mmCIF file of N, CA and C in Angstrom:
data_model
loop_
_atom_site.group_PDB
_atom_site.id
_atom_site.type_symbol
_atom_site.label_atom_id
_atom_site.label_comp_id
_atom_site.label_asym_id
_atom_site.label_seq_id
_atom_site.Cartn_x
_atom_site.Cartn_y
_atom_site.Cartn_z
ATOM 1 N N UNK A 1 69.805 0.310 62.651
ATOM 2 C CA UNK A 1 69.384 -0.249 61.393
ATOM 3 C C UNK A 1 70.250 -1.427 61.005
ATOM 4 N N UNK A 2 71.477 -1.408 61.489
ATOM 5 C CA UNK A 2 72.610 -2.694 61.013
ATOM 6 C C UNK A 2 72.525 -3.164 59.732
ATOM 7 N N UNK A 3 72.489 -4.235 60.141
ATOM 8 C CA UNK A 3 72.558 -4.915 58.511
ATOM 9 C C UNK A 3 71.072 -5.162 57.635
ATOM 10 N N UNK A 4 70.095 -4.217 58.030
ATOM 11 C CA UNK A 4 68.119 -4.809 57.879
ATOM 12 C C UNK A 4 69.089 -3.725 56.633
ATOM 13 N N UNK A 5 68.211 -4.303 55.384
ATOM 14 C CA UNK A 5 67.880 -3.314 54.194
ATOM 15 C C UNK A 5 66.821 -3.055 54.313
ATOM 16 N N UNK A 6 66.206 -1.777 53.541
ATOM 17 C CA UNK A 6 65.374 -0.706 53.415
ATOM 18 C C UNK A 6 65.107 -1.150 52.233
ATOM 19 N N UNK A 7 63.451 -1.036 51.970
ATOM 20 C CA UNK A 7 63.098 -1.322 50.728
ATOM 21 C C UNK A 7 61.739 -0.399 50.428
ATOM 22 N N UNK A 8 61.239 -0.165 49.520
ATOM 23 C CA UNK A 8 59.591 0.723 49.529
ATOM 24 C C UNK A 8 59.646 1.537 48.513
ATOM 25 N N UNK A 9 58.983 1.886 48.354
ATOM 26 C CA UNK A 9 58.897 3.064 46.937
ATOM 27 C C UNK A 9 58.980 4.578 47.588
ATOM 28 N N UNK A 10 58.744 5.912 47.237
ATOM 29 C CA UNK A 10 59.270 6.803 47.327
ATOM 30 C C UNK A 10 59.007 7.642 48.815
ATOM 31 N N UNK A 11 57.909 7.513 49.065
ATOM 32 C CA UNK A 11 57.282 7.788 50.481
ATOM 33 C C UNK A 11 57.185 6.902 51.698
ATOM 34 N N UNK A 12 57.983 5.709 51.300
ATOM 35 C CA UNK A 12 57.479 4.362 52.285
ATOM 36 C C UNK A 12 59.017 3.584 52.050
ATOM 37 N N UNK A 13 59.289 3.543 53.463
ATOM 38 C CA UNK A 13 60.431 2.639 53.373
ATOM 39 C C UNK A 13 60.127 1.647 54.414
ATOM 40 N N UNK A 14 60.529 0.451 54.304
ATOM 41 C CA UNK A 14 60.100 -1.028 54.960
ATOM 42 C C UNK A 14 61.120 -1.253 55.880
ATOM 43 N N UNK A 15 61.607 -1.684 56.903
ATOM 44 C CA UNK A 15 62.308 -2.249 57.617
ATOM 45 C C UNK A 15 61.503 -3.572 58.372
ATOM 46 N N UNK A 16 62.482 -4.489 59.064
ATOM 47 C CA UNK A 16 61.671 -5.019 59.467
ATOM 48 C C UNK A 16 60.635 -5.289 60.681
ATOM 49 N N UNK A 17 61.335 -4.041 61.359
ATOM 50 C CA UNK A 17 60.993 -3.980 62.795
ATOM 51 C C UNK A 17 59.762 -2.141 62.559
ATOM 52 N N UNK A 18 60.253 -1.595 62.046
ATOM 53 C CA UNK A 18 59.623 -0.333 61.486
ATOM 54 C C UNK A 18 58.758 0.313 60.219
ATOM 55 N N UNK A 19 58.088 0.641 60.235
ATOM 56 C CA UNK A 19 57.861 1.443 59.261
ATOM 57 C C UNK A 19 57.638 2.773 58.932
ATOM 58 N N UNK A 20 58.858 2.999 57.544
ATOM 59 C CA UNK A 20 59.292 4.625 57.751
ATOM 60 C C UNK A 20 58.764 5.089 56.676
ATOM 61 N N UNK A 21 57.691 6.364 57.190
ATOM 62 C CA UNK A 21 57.067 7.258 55.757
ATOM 63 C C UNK A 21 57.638 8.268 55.769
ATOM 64 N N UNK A 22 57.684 9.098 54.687
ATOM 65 C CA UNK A 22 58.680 10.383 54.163
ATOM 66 C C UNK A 22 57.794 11.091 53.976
ATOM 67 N N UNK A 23 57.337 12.241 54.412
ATOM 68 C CA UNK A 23 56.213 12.842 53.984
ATOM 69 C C UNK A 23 56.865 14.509 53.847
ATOM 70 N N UNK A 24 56.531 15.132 52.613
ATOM 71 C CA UNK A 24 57.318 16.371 52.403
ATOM 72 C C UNK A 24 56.725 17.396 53.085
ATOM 73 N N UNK A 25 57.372 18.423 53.355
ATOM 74 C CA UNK A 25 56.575 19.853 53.869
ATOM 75 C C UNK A 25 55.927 20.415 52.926
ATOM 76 N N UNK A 26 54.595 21.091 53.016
ATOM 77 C CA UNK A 26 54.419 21.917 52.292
ATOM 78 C C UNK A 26 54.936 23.181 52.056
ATOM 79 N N UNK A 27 54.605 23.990 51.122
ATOM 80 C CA UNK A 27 55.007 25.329 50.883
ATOM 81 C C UNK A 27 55.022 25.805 52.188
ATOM 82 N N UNK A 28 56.211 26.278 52.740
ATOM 83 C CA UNK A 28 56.458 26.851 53.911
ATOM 84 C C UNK A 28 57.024 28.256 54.028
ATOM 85 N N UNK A 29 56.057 29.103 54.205
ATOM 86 C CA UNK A 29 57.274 30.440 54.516
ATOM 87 C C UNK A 29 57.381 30.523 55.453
ATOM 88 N N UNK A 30 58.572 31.186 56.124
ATOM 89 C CA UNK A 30 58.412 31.938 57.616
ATOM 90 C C UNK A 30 58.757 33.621 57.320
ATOM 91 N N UNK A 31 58.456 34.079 58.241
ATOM 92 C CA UNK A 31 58.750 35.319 58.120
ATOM 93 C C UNK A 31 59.757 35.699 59.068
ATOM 94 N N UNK A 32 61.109 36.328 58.858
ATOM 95 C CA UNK A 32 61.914 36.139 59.693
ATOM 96 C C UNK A 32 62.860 37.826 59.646
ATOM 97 N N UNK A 33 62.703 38.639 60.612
ATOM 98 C CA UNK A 33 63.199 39.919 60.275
ATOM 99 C C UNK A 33 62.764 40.622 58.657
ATOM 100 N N UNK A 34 61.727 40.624 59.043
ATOM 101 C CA UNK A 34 60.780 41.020 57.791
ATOM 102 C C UNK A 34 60.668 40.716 56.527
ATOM 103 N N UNK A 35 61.732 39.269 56.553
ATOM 104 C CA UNK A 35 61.938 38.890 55.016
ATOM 105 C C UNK A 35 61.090 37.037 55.388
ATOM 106 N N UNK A 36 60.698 37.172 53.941
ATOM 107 C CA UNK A 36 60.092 35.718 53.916
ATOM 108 C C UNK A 36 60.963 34.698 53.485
ATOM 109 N N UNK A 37 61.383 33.695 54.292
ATOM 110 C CA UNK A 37 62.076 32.653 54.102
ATOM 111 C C UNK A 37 61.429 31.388 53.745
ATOM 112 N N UNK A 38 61.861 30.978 52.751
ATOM 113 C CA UNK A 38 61.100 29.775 52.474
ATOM 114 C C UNK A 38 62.412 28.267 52.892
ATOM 115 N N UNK A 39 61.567 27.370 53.340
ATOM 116 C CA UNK A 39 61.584 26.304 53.869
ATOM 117 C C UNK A 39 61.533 25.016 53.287
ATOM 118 N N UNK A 40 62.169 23.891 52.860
ATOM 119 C CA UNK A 40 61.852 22.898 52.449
ATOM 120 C C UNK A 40 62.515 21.782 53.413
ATOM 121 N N UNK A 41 61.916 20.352 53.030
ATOM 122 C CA UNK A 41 62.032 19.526 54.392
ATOM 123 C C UNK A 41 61.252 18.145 53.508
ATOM 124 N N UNK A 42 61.394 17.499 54.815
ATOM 125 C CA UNK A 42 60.946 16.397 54.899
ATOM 126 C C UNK A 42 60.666 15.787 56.363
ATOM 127 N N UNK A 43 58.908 15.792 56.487
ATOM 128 C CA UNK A 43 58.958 14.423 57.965
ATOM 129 C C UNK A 43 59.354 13.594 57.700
ATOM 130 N N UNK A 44 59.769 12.663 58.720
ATOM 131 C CA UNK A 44 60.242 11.440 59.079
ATOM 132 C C UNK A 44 59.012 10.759 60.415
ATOM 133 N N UNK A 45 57.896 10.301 59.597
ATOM 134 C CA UNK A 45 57.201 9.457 60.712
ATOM 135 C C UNK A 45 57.603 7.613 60.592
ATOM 136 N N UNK A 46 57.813 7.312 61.798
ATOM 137 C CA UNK A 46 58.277 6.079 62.275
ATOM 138 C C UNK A 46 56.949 5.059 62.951
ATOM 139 N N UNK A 47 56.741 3.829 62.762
ATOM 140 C CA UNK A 47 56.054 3.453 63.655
ATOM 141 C C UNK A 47 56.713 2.064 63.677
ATOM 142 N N UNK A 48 55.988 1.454 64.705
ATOM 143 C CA UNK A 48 56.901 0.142 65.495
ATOM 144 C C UNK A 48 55.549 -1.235 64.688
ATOM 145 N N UNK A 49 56.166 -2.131 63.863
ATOM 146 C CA UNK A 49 55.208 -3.416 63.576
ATOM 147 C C UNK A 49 54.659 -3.979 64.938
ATOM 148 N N UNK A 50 53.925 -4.292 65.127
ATOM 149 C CA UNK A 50 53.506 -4.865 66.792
ATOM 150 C C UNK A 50 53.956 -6.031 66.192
ATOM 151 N N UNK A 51 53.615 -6.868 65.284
ATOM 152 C CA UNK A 51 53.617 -8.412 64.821
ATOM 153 C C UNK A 51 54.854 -8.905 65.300
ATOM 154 N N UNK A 52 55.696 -8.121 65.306
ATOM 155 C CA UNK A 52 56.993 -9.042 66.006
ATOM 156 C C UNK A 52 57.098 -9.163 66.819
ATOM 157 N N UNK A 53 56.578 -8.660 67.820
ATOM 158 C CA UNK A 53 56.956 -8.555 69.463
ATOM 159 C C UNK A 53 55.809 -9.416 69.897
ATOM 160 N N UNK A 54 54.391 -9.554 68.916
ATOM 161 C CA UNK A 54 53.761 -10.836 69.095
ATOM 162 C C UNK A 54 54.006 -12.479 68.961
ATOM 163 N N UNK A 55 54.692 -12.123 67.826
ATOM 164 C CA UNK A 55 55.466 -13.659 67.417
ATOM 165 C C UNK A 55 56.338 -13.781 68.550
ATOM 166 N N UNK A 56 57.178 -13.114 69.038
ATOM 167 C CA UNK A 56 58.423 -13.181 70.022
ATOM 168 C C UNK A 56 58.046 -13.670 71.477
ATOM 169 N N UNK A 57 57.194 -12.824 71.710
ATOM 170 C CA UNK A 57 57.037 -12.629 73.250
ATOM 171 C C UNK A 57 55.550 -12.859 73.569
ATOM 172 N N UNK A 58 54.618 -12.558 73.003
ATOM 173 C CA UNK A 58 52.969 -12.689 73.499
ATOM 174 C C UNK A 58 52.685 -13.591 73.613
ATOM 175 N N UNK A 59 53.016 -14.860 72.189
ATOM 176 C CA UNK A 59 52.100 -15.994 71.846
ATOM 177 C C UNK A 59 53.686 -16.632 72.886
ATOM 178 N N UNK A 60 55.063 -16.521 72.755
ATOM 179 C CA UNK A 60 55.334 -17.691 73.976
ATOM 180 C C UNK A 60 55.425 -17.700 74.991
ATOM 181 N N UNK A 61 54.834 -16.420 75.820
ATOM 182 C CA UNK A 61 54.820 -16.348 76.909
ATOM 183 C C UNK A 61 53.261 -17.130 77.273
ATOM 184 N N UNK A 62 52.312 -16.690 76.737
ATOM 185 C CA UNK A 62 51.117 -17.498 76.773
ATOM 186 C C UNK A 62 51.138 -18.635 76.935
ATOM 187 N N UNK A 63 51.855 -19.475 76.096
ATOM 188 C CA UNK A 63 51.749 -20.667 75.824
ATOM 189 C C UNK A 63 52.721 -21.680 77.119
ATOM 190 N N UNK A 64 53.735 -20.779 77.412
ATOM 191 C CA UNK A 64 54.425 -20.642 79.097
ATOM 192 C C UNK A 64 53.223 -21.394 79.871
ATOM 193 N N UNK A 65 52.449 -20.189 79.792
ATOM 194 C CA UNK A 65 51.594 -20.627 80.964
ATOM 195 C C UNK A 65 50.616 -21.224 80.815
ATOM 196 N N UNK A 66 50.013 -21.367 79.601
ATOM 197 C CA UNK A 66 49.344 -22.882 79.484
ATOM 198 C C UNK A 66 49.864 -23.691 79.562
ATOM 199 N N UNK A 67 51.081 -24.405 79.374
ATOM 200 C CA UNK A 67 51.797 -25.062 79.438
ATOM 201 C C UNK A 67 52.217 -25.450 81.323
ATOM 202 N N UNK A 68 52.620 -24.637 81.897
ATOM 203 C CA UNK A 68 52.254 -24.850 83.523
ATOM 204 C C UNK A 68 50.639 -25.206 83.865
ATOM 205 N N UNK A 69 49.887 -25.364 83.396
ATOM 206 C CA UNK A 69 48.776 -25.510 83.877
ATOM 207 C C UNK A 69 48.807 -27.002 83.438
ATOM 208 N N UNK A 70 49.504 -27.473 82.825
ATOM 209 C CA UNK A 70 49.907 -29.121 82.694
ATOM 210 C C UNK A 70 50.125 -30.117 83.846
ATOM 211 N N UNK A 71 50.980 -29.137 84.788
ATOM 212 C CA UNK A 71 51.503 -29.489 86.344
ATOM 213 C C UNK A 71 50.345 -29.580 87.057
ATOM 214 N N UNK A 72 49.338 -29.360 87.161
ATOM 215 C CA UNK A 72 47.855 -29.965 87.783
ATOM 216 C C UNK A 72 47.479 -31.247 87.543
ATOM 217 N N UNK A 73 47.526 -32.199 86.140
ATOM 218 C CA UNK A 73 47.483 -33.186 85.947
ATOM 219 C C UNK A 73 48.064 -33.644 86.090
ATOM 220 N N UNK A 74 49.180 -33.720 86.662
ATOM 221 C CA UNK A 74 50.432 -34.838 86.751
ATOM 222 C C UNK A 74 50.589 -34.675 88.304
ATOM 223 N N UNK A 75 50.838 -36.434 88.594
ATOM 224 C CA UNK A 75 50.208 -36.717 89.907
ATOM 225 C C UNK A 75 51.108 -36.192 90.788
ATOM 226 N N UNK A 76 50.758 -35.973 92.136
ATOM 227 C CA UNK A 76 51.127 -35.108 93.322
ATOM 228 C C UNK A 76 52.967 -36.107 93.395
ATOM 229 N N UNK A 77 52.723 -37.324 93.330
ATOM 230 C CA UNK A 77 53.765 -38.090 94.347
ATOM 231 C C UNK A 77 55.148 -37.767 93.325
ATOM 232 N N UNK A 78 54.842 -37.456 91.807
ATOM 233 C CA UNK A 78 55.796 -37.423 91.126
ATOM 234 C C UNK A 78 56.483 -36.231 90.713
ATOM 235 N N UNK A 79 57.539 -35.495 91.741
ATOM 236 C CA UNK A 79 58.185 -34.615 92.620
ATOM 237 C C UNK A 79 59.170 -33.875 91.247
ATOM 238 N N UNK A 80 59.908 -34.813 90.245
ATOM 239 C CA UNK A 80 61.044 -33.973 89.905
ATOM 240 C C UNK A 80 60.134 -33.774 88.437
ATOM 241 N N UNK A 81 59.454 -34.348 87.824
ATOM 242 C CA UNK A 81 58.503 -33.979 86.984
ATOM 243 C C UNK A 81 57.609 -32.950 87.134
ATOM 244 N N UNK A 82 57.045 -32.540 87.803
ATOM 245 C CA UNK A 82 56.192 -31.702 88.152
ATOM 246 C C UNK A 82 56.813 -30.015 88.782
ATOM 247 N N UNK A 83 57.887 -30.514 89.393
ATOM 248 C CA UNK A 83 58.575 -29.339 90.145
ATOM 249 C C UNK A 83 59.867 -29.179 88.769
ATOM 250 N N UNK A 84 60.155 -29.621 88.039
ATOM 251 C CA UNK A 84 61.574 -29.558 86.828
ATOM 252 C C UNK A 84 60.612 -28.447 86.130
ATOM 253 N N UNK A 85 59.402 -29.095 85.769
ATOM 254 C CA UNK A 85 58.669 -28.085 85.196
ATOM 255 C C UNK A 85 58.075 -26.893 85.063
ATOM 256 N N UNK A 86 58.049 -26.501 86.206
ATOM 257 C CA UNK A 86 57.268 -25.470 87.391
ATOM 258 C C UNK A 86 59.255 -24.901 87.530
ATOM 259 N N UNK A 87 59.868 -25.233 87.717
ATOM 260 C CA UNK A 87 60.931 -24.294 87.919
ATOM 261 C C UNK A 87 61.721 -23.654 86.437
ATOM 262 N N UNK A 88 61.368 -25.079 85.522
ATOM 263 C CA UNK A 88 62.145 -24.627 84.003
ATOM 264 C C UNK A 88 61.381 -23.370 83.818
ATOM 265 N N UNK A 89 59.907 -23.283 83.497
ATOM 266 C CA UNK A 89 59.273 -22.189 83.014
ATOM 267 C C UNK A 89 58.829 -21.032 83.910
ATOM 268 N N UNK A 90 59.671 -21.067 84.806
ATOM 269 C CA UNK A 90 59.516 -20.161 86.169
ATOM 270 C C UNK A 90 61.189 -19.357 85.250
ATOM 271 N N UNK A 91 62.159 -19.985 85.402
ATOM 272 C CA UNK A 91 63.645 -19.721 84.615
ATOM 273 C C UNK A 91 63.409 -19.143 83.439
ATOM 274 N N UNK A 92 62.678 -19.738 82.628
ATOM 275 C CA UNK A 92 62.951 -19.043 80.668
ATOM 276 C C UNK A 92 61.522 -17.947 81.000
ATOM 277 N N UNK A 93 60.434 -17.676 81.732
ATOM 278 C CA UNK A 93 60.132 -16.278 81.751
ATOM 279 C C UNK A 93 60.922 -15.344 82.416
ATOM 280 N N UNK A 94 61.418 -15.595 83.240
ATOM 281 C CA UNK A 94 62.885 -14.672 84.063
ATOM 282 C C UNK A 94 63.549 -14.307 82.874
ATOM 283 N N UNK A 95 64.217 -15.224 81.757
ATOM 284 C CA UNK A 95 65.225 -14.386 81.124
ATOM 285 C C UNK A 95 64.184 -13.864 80.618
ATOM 286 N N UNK A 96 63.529 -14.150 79.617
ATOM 287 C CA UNK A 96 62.801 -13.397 78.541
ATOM 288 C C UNK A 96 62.105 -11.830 79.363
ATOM 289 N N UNK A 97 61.758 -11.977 80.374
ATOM 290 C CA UNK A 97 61.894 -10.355 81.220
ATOM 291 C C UNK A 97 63.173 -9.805 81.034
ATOM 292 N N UNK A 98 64.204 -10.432 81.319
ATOM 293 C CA UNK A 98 65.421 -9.037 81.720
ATOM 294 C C UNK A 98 66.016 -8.986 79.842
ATOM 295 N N UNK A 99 65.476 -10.033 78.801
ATOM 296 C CA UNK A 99 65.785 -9.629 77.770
ATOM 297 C C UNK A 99 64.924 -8.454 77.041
ATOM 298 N N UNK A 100 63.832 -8.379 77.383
ATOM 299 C CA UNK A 100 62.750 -7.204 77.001
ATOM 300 C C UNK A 100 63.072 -6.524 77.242
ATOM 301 N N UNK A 101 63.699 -6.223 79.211
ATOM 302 C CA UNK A 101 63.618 -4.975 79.633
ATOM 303 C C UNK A 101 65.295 -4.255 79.126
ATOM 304 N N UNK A 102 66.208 -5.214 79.032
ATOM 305 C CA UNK A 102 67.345 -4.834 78.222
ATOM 306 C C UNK A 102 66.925 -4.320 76.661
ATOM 307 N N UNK A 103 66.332 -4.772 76.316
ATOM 308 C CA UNK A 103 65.890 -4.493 74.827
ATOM 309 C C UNK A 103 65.426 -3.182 74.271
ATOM 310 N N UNK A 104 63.924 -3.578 75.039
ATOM 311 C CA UNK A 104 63.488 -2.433 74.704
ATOM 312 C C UNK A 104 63.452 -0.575 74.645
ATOM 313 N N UNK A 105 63.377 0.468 74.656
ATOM 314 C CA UNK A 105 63.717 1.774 74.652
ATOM 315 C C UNK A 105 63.343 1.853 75.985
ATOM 316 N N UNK A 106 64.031 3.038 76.608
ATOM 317 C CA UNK A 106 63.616 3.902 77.913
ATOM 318 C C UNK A 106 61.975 4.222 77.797
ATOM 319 N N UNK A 107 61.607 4.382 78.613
ATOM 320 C CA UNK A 107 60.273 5.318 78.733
ATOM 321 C C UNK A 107 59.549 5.439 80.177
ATOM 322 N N UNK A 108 59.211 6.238 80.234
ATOM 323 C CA UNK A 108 58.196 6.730 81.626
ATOM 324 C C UNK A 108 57.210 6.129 81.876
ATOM 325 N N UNK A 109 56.302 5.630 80.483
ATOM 326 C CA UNK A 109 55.576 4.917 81.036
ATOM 327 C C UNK A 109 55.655 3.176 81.332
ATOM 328 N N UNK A 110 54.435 2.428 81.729
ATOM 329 C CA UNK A 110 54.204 1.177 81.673
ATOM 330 C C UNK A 110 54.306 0.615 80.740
ATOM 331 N N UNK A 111 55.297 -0.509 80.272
ATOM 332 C CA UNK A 111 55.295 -1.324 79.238
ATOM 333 C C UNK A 111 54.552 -1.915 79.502
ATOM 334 N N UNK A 112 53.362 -2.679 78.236
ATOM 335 C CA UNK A 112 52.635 -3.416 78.310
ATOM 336 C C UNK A 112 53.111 -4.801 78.187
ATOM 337 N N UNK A 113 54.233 -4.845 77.334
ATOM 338 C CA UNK A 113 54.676 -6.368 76.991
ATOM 339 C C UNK A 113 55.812 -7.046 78.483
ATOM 340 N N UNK A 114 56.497 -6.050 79.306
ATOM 341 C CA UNK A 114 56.488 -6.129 80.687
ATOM 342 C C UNK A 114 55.742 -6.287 81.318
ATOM 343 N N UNK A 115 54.844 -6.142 81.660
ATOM 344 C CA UNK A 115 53.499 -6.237 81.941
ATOM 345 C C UNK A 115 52.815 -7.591 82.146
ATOM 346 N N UNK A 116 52.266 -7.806 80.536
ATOM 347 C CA UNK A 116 52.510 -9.091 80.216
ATOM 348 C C UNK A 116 53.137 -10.132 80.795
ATOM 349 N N UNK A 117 54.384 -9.910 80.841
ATOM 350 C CA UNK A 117 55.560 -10.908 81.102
ATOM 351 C C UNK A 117 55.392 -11.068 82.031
ATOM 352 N N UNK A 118 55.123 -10.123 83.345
ATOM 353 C CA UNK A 118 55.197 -10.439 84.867
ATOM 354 C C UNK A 118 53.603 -10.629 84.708
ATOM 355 N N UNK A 119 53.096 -10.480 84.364
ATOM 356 C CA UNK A 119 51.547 -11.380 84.803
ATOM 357 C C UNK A 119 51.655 -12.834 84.506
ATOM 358 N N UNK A 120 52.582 -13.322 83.617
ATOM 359 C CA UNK A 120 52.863 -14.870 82.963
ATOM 360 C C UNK A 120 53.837 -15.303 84.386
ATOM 361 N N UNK A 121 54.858 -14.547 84.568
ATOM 362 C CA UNK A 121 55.336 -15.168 85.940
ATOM 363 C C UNK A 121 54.758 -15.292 87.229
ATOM 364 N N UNK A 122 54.444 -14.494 87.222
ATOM 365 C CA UNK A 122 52.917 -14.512 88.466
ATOM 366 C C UNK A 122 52.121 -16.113 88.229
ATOM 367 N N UNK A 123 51.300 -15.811 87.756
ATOM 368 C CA UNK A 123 50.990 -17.340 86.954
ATOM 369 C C UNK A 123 51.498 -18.441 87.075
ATOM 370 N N UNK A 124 52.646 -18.796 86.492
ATOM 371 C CA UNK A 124 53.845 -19.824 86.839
ATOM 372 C C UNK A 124 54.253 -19.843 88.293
ATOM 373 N N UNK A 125 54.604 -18.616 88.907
ATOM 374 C CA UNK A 125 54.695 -18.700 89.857
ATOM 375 C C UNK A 125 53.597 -19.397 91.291
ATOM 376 N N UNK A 126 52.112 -18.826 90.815
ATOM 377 C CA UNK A 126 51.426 -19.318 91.382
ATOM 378 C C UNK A 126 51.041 -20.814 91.487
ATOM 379 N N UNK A 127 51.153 -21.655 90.153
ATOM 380 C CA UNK A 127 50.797 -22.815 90.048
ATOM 381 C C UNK A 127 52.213 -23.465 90.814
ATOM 382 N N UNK A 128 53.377 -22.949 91.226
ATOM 383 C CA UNK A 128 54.525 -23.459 91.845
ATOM 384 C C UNK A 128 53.996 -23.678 93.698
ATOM 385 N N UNK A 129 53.339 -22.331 93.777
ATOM 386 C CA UNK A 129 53.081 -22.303 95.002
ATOM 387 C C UNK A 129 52.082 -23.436 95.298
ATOM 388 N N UNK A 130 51.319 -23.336 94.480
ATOM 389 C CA UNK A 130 50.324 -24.143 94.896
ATOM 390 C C UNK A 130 50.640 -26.177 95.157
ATOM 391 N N UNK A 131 51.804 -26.305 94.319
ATOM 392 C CA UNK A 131 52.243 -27.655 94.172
ATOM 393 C C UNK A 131 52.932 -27.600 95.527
ATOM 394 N N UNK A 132 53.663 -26.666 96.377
ATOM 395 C CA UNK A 132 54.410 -26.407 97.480
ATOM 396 C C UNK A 132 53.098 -26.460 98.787
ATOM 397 N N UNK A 133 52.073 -25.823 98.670
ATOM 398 C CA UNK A 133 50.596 -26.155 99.217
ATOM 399 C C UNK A 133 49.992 -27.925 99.270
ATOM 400 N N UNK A 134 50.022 -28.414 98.418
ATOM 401 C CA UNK A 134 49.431 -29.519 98.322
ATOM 402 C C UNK A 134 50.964 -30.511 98.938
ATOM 403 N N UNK A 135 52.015 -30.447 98.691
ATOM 404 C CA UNK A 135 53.193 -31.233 99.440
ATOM 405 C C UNK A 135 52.579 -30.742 100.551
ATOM 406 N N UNK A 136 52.942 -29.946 101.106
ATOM 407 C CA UNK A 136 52.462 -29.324 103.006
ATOM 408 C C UNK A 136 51.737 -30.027 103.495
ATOM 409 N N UNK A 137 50.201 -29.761 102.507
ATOM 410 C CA UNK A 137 49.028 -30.520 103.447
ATOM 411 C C UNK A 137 49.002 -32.083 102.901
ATOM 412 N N UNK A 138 49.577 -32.380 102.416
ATOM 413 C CA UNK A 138 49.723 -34.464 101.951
ATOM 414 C C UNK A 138 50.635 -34.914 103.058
ATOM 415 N N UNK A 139 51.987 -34.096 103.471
ATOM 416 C CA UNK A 139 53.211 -34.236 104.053
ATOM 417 C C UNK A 139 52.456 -34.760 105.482
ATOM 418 N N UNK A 140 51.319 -33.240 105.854
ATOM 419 C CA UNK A 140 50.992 -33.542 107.359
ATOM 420 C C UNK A 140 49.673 -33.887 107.753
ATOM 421 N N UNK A 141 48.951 -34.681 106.900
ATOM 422 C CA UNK A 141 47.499 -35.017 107.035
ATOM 423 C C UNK A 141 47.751 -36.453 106.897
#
C-alpha cells in the first residue's frame, strides 16, 4: 500500500491500483461442542482496476508495433534508420517484459498482459526479420 491513501465511504475503500469492499458477516452461529458460538467479521473483497495496466502497457505496447510497421516505408538503402528503429523497439519491449514479469504477482496461470507483450515482440521482431530478408535478396540479385 506505501504511500497510496485510502479514501471511500464505509464499505468501499479506493486505492489506486485496487478496489477494496468491506462487506460484514451475517448473523453467524456455529455450533461448537454443543454450545452456539456466535461470530462476527468482516470480508475483505479486493479487485485489480484493469485501467492501469491499460494505460501502462496495452495502448504502448500497441502503438510499439504500429509504430514498426513505419520501417516498411522507409526506403530499403537507408540502413541505420530503418534498422536503429527495428532494434530501439525490439529493446524498450524487452524491458517492459522483464518489468511486468518482475512486477507482477506469482501465478500458475497465463498472463495475458505477458502474453500480449510477447505477441508485440514477435511482431517487431518479425518486421526486423523481414528488413534482414529484403538486404539478402537486394545484396544477391
Amino acid at each position: 500500500w506505501g504511500r497510496a491513501s485510502l479514501e471511500g465511504s464505509n464499505d468501499m475503500l479506493d486505492h489506486p491500483d485496487f478496489t477494496v469492499k468491506l462487506e460484514p458477516y451475517e448473523n453467524l452461529t456455529y455450533l461448537v461442542r454443543n454450545t452456539n458460538t456466535s461470530v462476527s467479521g468482516f470480508y475483505l473483497r479486493m479487485s485489480r482496476k484493469p485501467s492501469i495496466f491499460i494505460s501502462m502497457y496495452f495502448i504502448p505496447s500497441g502503438l510499439m508495433v504500429v509504430i514498426s510497421w513505419v520501417s516498411f516505408v522507409v526506403k530499403l538503402e537507408v540502413v541505420p534508420g530503418r534498422l536503429g528503429l527495428l532494434i530501439t523497439l525490439l529493446l524498450v519491449m524487452n524491458n517492459m517484459s522483464n518489468t511486468v514479469a518482475s512486477t507482477i504477482p506469482r501465478s500458475g496461470a497465463v498472463c495475458p498482459l505477458l502474453l500480449w507483450i510477447q505477441h508485440s515482440i514477435i511482431f517487431i521482431s518479425l518486421a526486423l526479420l523481414e528488413y534482414f530478408a529484403l538486404l539478402y535478396i537486394s545484396k544477391f540479385s
